[in-house]
Coordinates of C-alpha atoms in Angstrom, one line a residue:
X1 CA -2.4 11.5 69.8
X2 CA -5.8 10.4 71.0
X3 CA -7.5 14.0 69.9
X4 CA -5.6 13.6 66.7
X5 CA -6.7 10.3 65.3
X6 CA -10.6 11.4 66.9
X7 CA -10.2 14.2 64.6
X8 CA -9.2 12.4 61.5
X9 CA -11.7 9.9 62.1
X10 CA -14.6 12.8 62.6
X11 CA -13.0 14.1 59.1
X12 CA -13.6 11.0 57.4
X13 CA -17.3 10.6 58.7
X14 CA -17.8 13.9 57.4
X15 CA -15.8 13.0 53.8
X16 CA -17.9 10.1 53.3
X17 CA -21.3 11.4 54.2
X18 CA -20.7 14.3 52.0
X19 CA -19.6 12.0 49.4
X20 CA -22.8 9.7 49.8
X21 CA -24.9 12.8 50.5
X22 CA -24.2 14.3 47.0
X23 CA -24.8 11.0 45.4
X24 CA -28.6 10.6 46.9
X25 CA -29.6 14.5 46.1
X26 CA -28.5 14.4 43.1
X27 CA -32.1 14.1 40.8
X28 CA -32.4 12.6 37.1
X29 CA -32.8 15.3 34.7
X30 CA -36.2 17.0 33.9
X31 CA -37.5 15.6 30.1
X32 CA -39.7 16.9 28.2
X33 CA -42.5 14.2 27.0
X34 CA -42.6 13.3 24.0
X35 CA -45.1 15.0 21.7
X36 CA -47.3 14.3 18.6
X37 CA -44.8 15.5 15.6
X38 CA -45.2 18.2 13.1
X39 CA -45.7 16.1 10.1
X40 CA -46.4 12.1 10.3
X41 CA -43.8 10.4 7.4
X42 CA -44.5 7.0 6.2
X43 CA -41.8 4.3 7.7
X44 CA -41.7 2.0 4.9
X45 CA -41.8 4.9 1.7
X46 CA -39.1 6.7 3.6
X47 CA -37.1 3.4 4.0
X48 CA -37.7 2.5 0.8
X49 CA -36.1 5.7 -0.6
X50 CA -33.2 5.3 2.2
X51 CA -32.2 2.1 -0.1
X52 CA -32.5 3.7 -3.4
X53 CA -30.1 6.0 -2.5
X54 CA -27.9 3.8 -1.1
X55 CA -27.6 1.9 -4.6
X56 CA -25.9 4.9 -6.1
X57 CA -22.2 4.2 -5.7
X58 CA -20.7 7.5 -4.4
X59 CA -17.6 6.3 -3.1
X60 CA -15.0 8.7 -2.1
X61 CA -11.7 7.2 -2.7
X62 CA -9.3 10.3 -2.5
X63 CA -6.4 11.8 -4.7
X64 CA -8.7 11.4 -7.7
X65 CA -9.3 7.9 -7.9
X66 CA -12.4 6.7 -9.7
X67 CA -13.5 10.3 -9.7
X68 CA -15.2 10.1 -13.1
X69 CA -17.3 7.5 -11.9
X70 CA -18.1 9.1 -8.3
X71 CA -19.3 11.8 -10.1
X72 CA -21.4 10.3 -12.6
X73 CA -23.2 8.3 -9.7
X74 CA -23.8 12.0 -7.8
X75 CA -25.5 13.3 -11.1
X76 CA -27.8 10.5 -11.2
X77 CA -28.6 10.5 -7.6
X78 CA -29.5 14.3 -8.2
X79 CA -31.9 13.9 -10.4
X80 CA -33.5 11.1 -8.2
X81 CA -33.6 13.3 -5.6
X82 CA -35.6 16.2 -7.5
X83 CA -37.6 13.4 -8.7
X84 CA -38.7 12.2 -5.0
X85 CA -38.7 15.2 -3.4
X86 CA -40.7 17.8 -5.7
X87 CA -42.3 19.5 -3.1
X88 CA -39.0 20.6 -1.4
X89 CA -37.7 21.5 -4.5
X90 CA -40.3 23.6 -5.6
X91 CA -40.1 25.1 -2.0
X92 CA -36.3 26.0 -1.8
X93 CA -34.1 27.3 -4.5
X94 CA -31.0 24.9 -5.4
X95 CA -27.0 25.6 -6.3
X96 CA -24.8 23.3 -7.5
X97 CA -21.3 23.5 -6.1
X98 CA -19.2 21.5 -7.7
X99 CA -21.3 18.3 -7.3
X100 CA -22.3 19.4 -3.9
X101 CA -26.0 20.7 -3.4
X102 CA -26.8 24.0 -1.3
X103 CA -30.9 24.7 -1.1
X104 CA -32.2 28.2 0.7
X105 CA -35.6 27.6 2.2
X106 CA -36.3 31.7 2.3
X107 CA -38.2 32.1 6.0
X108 CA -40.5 34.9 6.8
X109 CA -38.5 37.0 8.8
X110 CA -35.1 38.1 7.3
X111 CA -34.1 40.2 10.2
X112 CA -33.8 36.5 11.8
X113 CA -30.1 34.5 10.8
X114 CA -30.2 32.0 8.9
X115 CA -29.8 27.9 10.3
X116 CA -27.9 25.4 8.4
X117 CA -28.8 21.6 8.4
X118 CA -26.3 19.5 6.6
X119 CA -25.8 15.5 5.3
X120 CA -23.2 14.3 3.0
X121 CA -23.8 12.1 -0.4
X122 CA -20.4 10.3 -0.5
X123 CA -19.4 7.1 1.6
X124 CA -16.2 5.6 1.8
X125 CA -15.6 2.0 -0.1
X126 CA -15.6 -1.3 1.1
X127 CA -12.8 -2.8 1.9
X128 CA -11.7 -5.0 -0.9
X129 CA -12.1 -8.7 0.0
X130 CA -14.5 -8.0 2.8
X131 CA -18.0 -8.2 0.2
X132 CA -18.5 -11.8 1.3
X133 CA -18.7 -10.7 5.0
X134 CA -21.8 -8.6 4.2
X135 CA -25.1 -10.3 5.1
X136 CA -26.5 -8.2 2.7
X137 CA -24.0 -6.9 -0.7
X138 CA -23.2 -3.6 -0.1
X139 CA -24.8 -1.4 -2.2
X140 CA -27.7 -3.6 -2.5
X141 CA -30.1 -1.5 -0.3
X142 CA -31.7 -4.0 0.8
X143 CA -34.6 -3.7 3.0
X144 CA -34.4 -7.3 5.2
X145 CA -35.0 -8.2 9.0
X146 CA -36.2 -4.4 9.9
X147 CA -33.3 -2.8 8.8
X148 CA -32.1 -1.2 5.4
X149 CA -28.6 -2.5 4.1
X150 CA -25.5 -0.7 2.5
X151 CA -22.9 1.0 2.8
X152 CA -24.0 4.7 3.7
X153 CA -27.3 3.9 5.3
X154 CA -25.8 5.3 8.5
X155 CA -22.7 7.4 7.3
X156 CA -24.7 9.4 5.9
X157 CA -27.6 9.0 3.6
X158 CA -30.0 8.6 6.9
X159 CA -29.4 12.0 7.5
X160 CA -29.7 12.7 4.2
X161 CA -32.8 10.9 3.8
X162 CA -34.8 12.4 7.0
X163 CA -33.8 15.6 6.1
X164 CA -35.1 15.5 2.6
X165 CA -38.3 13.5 3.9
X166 CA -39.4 16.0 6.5
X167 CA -38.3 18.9 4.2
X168 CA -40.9 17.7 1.6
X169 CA -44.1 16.6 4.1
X170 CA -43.3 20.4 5.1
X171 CA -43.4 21.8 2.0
X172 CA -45.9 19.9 0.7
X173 CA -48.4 21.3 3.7
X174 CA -47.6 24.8 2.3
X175 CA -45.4 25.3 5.1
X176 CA -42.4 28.4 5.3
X177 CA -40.0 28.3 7.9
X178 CA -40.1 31.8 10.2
X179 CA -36.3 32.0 9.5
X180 CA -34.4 30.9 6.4
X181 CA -33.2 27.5 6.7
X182 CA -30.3 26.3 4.1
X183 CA -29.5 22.5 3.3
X184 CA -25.7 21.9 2.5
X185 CA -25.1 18.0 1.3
X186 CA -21.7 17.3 0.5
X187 CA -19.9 15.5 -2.1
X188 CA -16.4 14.6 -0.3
X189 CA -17.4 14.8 3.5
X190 CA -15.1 11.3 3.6
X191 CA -12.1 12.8 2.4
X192 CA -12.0 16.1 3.6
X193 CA -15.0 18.1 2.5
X194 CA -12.7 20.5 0.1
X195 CA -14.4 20.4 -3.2
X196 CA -17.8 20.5 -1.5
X197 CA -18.7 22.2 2.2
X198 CA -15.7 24.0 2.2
X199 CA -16.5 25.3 -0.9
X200 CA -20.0 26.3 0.1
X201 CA -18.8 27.7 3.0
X202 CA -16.4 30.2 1.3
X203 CA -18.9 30.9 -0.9
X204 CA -21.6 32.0 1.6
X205 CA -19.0 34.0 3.7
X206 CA -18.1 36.0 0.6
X207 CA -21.7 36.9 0.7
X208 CA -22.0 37.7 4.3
X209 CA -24.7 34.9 5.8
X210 CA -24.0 33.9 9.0
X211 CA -25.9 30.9 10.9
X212 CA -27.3 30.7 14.0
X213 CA -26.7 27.0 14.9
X214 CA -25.4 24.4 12.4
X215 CA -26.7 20.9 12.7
X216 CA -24.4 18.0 11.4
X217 CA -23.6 14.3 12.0
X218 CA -22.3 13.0 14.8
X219 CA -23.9 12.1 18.0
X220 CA -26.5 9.5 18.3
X221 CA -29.7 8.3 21.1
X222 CA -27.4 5.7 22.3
X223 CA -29.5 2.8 24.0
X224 CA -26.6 1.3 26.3
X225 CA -24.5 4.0 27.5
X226 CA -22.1 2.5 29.6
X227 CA -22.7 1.9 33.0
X228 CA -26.1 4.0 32.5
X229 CA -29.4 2.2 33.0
X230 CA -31.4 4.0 30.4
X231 CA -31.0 5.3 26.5
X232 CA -29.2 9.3 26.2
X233 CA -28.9 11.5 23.3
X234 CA -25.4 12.4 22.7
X235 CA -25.5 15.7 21.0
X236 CA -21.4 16.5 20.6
X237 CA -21.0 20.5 21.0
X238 CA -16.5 20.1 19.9
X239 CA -15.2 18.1 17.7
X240 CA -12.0 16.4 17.6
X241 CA -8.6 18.0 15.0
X242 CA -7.3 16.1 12.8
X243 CA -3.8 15.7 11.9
X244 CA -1.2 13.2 10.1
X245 CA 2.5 13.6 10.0
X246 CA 5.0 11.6 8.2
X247 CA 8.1 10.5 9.6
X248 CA 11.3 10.3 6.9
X249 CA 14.3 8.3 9.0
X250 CA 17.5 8.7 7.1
X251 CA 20.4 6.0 7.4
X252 CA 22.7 4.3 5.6
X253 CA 22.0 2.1 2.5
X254 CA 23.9 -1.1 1.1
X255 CA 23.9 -4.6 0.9
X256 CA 22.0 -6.9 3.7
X257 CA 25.2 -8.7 4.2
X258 CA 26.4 -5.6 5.8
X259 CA 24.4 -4.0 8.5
X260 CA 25.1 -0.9 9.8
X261 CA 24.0 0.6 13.2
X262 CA 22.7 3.9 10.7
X263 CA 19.6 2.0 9.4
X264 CA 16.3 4.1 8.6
X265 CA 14.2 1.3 8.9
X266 CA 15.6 0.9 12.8
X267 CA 15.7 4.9 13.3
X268 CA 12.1 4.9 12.1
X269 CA 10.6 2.4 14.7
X270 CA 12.3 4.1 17.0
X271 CA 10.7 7.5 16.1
X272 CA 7.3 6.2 16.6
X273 CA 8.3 4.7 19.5
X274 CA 9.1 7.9 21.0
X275 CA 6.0 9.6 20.0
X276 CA 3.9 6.6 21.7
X277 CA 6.2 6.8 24.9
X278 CA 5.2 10.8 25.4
X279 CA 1.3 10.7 25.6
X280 CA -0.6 14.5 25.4
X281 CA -1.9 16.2 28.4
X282 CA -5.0 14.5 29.5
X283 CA -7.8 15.4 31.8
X284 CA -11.5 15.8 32.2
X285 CA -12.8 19.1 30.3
X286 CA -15.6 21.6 30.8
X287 CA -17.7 19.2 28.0
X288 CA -16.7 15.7 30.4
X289 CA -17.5 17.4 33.8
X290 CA -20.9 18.6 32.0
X291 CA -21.6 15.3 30.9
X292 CA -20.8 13.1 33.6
X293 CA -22.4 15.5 35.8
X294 CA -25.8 15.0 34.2
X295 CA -25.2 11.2 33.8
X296 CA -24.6 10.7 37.7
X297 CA -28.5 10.4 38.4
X298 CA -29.4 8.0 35.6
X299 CA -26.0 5.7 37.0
X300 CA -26.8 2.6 39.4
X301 CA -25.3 4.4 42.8
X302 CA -21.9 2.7 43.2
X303 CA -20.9 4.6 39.6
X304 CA -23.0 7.4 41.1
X305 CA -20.7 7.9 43.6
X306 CA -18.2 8.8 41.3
X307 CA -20.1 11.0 38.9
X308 CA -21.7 13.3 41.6
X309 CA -18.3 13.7 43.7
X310 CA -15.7 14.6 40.2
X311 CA -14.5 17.4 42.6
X312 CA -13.1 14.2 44.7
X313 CA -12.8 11.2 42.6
X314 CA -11.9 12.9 38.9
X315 CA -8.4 10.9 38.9
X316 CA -10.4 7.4 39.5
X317 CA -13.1 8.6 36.9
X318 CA -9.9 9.6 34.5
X319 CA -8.3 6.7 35.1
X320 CA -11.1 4.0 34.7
X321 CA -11.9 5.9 30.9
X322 CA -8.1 5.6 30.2
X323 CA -8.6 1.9 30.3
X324 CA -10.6 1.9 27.0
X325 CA -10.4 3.5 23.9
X326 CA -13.3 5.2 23.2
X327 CA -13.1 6.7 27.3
X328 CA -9.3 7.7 26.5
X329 CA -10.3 10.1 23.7
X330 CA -12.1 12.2 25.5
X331 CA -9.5 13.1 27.7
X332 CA -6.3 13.8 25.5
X333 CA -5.0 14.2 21.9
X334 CA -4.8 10.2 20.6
X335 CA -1.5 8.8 18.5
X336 CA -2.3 5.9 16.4
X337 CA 0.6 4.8 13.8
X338 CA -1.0 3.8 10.8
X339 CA 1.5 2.8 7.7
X340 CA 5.1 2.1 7.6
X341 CA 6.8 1.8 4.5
X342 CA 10.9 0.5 3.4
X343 CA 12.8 -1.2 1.4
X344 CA 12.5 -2.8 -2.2
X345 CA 14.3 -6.1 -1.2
X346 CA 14.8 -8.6 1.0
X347 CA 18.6 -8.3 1.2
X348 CA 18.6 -5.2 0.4
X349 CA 19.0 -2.2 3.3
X350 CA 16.8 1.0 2.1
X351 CA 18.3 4.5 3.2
X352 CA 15.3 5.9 4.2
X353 CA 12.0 4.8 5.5
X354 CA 8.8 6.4 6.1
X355 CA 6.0 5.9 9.1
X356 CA 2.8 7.9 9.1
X357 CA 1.1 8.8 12.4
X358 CA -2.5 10.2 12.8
X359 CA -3.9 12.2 15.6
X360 CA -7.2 13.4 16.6
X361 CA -6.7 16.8 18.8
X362 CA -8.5 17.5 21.5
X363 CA -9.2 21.3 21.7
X364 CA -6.9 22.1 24.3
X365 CA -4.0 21.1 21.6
X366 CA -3.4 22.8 18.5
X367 CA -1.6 21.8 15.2
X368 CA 1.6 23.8 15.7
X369 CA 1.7 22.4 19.6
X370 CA 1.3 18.6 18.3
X371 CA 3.9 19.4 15.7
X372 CA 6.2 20.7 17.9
X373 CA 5.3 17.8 20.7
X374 CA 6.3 15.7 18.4
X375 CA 9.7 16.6 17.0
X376 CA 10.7 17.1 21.2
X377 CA 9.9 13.3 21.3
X378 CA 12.0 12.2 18.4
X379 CA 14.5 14.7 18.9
X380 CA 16.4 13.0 15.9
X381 CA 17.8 15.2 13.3
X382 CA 17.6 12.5 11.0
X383 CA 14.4 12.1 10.8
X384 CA 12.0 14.6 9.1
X385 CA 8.5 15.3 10.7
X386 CA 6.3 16.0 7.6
X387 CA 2.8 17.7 8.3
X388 CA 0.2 16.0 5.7
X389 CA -2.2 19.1 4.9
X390 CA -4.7 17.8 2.9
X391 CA -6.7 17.1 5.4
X392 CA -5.6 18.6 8.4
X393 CA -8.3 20.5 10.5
X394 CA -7.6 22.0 14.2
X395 CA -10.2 21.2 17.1
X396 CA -13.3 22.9 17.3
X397 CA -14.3 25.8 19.0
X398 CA -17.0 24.4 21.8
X399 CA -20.7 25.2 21.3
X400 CA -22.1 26.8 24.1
X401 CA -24.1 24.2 25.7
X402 CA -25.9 26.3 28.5
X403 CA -27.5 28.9 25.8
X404 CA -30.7 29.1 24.1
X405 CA -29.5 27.4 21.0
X406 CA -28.3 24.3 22.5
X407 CA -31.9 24.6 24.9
X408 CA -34.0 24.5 21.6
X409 CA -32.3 21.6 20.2
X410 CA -32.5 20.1 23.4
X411 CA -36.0 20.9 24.1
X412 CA -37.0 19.2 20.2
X413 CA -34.9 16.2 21.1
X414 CA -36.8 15.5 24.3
X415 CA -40.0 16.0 22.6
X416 CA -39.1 13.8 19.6
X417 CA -38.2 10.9 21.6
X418 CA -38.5 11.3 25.0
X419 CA -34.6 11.0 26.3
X420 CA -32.0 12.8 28.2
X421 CA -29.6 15.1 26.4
X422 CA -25.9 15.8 27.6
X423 CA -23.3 17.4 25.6
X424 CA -20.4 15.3 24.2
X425 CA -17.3 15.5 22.1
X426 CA -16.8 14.0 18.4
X427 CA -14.0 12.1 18.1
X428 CA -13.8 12.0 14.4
X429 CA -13.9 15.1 12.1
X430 CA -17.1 16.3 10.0
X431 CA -17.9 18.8 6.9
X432 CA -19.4 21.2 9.3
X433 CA -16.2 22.5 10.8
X434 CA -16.1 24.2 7.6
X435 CA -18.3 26.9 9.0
X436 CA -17.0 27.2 11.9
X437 CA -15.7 30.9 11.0
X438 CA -19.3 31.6 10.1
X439 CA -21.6 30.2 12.8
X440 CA -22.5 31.3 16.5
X441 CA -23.1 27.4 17.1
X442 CA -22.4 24.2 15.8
X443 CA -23.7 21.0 17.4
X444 CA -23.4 17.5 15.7
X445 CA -26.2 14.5 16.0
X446 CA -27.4 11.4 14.4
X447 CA -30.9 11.6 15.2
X448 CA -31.3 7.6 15.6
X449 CA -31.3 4.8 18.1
X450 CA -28.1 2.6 18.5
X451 CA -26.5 0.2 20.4
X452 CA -22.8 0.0 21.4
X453 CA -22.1 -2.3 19.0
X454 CA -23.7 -0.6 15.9
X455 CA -21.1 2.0 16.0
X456 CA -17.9 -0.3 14.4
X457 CA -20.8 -0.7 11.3
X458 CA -19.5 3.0 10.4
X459 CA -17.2 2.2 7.8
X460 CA -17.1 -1.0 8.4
X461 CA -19.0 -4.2 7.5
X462 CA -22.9 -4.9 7.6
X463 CA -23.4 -0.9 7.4
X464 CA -27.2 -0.6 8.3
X465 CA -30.1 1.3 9.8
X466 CA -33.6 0.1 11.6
X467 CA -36.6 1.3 9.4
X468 CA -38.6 2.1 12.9
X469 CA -36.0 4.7 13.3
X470 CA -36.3 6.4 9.8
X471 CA -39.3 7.6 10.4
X472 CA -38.7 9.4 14.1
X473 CA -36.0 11.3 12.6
X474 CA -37.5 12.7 9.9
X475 CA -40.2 14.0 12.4
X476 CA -37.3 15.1 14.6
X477 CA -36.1 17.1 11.5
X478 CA -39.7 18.5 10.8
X479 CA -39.9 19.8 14.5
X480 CA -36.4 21.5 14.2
X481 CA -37.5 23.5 11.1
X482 CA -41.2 23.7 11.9
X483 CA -40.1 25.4 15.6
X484 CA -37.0 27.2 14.7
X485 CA -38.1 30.8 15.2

């Protein structure tokens, strides 16, 4: 007994100093100093057209609503945009897709494929009532307290904006790119990018071009990562799919006075209440372990513990990001009800009702799988389980995040601002899986410093962006094409 407990104790010394061993070798990240940029853009011009463009209204509100007038304000903001940006225009020839924009900056060498940058014009609207929450209106654009205002400044006419302002201090220094680079900006990013990048990308597959790397929205240089002492680049290599179902619960009808125990409005609830009660697979990924792996060094050493020793301590690491939202969807497919719908009266029992469930698929899950996951979990053959496929999308493929294209975008991020890269997943869906069937790689990146709580701004209310950051990102962009050979 004595040799036994002697030898479990020995095996625990050793657990623990491997444990604590792993946590003290492991070594922040080599990053690559930042360096003097390409072109130098002016903070306060490139701000100022940031807030011009915000004041056109192109508001994406879906099924054709106020369609006329979306377009009209994409037609004007078209023209303002060959107006400010002459020397990119002159540089790259222009298509219009629908009202979606698709340049070609022809590079030198054509035996080299082609790299796609991409933004989106549209935003969504502003919640009706919510205007007098705004410090600043809207779609004022105004430039106040070092930031500029509106809805769009982040989601995404900042892109948009640094893209176009490096594209033209580029062109206008008689720049070409070694290989071609193509611009795709959207019209309908917020409502499913169908008239627009999925549009373009049909196009451009019927005549053969395939990209190299494609570099969307997304991640972001995130100044308080949690539990991390230091800013990190997020760049998100996956992105989450994206379905909707409705649920149709059939009962029985009639007069209040009369309940039944056949009511659609019960059968309904308890539908979704079955679908929240059978959660998705969930665990960490290759993209997590990757991540969390880098992020171990730059963690104070208690979370450090953790990070370097996920072959030991995954299930506490899984279970401390199931505790919040944002952790959680890394790790599974998510279920959020969103609208129910019954009934006409008060006293009046409907004989159907209709919930509608959203749910953003992590790539181990597929449409098919989540449909069929869900139908198990109602297992009700009165009530219908309706996929909504206007906007449906499945996961990503991942980006490979250990070759040279991931490196060089790497490699220009650290030299544009001097912080650590890891790879990460996008939780929300973007144009660019559009191109997924024609692209090697597609990686996803906000090129500008936020907090933690800057991110509920996206689509929400006080929308803005720093003008110090305007300017970084549009050197950021000028490296990428400058250096892309």
């Amino acid at each position: 007994m004595k040799i036994g407990l002697i030898a479990v104790a020995a095996a625990l010394i050793i657990l623990i100093g491997v444990v604590i061993g792993r946590a003290l070798i492991v070594t922040p990240p080599q990053v690559a100093h930042a360096t003097k940029p390409e072109v130098v853009v002016d903070s306060i011009a490139a701000a100022q057209h940031l807030a011009q463009a915000i004041r056109f209204q192109t508001i994406s509100f879906g099924n054709g609503i106020k369609e006329d007038e979306k377009n009209a304000q994409l037609d004007a903001m078209r023209a303002w945009m060959e107006k400010t940006y002459p020397n990119f225009h002159h540089a790259a020839s222009r298509e219009i897709v629908g009202e979606s924009l698709l340049f070609t900056w022809k590079g030198k060498n054509p035996n080299l494929s082609p790299i796609l940058l991409m933004a989106h014009m549209d935003v969504v609207p502003v919640v009706p009532g919510t205007e007098k929450n705004w410090t600043h209106q809207p779609f004022s654009g105004d430039i106040a307290g070092g930031y500029v205002w509106g809805r769009g400044a982040i989601d995404d006419k900042g892109c948009l904006i640094s893209i176009l302002e490096a594209a033209d201090k580029l062109a206008a220094s008689g720049f070409t790119p070694a290989r071609t680079i193509m611009f795709a900006f959207g019209q309908d990013e917020e409502v499913g990018g169908a008239k627009g990048n999925a549009a373009i990308a049909k196009m451009l597959a019927l005549r053969g071009v395939h990209f190299s790397w494609v570099l969307d929205e997304g991640g972001a240089i995130v100044d308080d990562p949690p539990g991390i002492s230091q800013p990190v680049t997020f760049v998100d290599v996956a992105e989450k799919g994206y379905l909707s179902v409705r649920l149709v619960a059939h009962g029985e009808g009639g007069h209040s006075s009369r309940p039944t125990k056949d009511m659609a409005i019960v059968r309904v609830s308890q539908a979704v209440l079955n679908v929240m009660d059978h959660p998705f697979a969930s665990g960490l990924d290759d993209i997590q372990r990757e991540k969390l792996s880098l992020l171990a060094p730059l963690a104070p050493f208690g979370n450090r513990l953790a990070l370097a020793n996920l072959w030991l301590s995954a299930p506490l690491v899984e279970d401390n990001l199931e505790s919040t939202p944002d952790g959680a969807g890394y790790l599974h497919t998510t279920i959020a009800p969103t609208m129910f719908n019954a009934g006409v009266k008060d006293n009046v029992i409907p004989p159907d009702a209709t919930a509608t469930i959203n749910f953003r698929l992590h790539p181990r899950d597929s449409i098919a799988s989540v449909i069929a996951h869900v139908k198990k979990a109602i297992d009700d053959p009165k009530v219908d389980v309706i996929a909504l496929t206007e906007s449906q999308s499945e996961a990503s493929k991942v980006a490979d995040f250990n070759g040279p294209s991931y490196e060089f975008l790497k490699q220009t991020i650290e030299e544009s601002f001097g912080v650590p890269v890891v790879p990460d997943t996008l939780g929300a869906a973007t144009d660019s899986r559009h191109y997924l069937a024609i692209a090697d790689n597609i990686f996803r990146l906000d090129p500008f410093h936020f907090k933690l709580t800057d991110f509920p701004r996206v689509h929400g209310t006080n929308e803005r962006l720093a003008v110090k950051d305007i300017a970084p990102a549009a050197s950021f962009y000028a490296r990428l094409m400058h250096n892309a050979r």
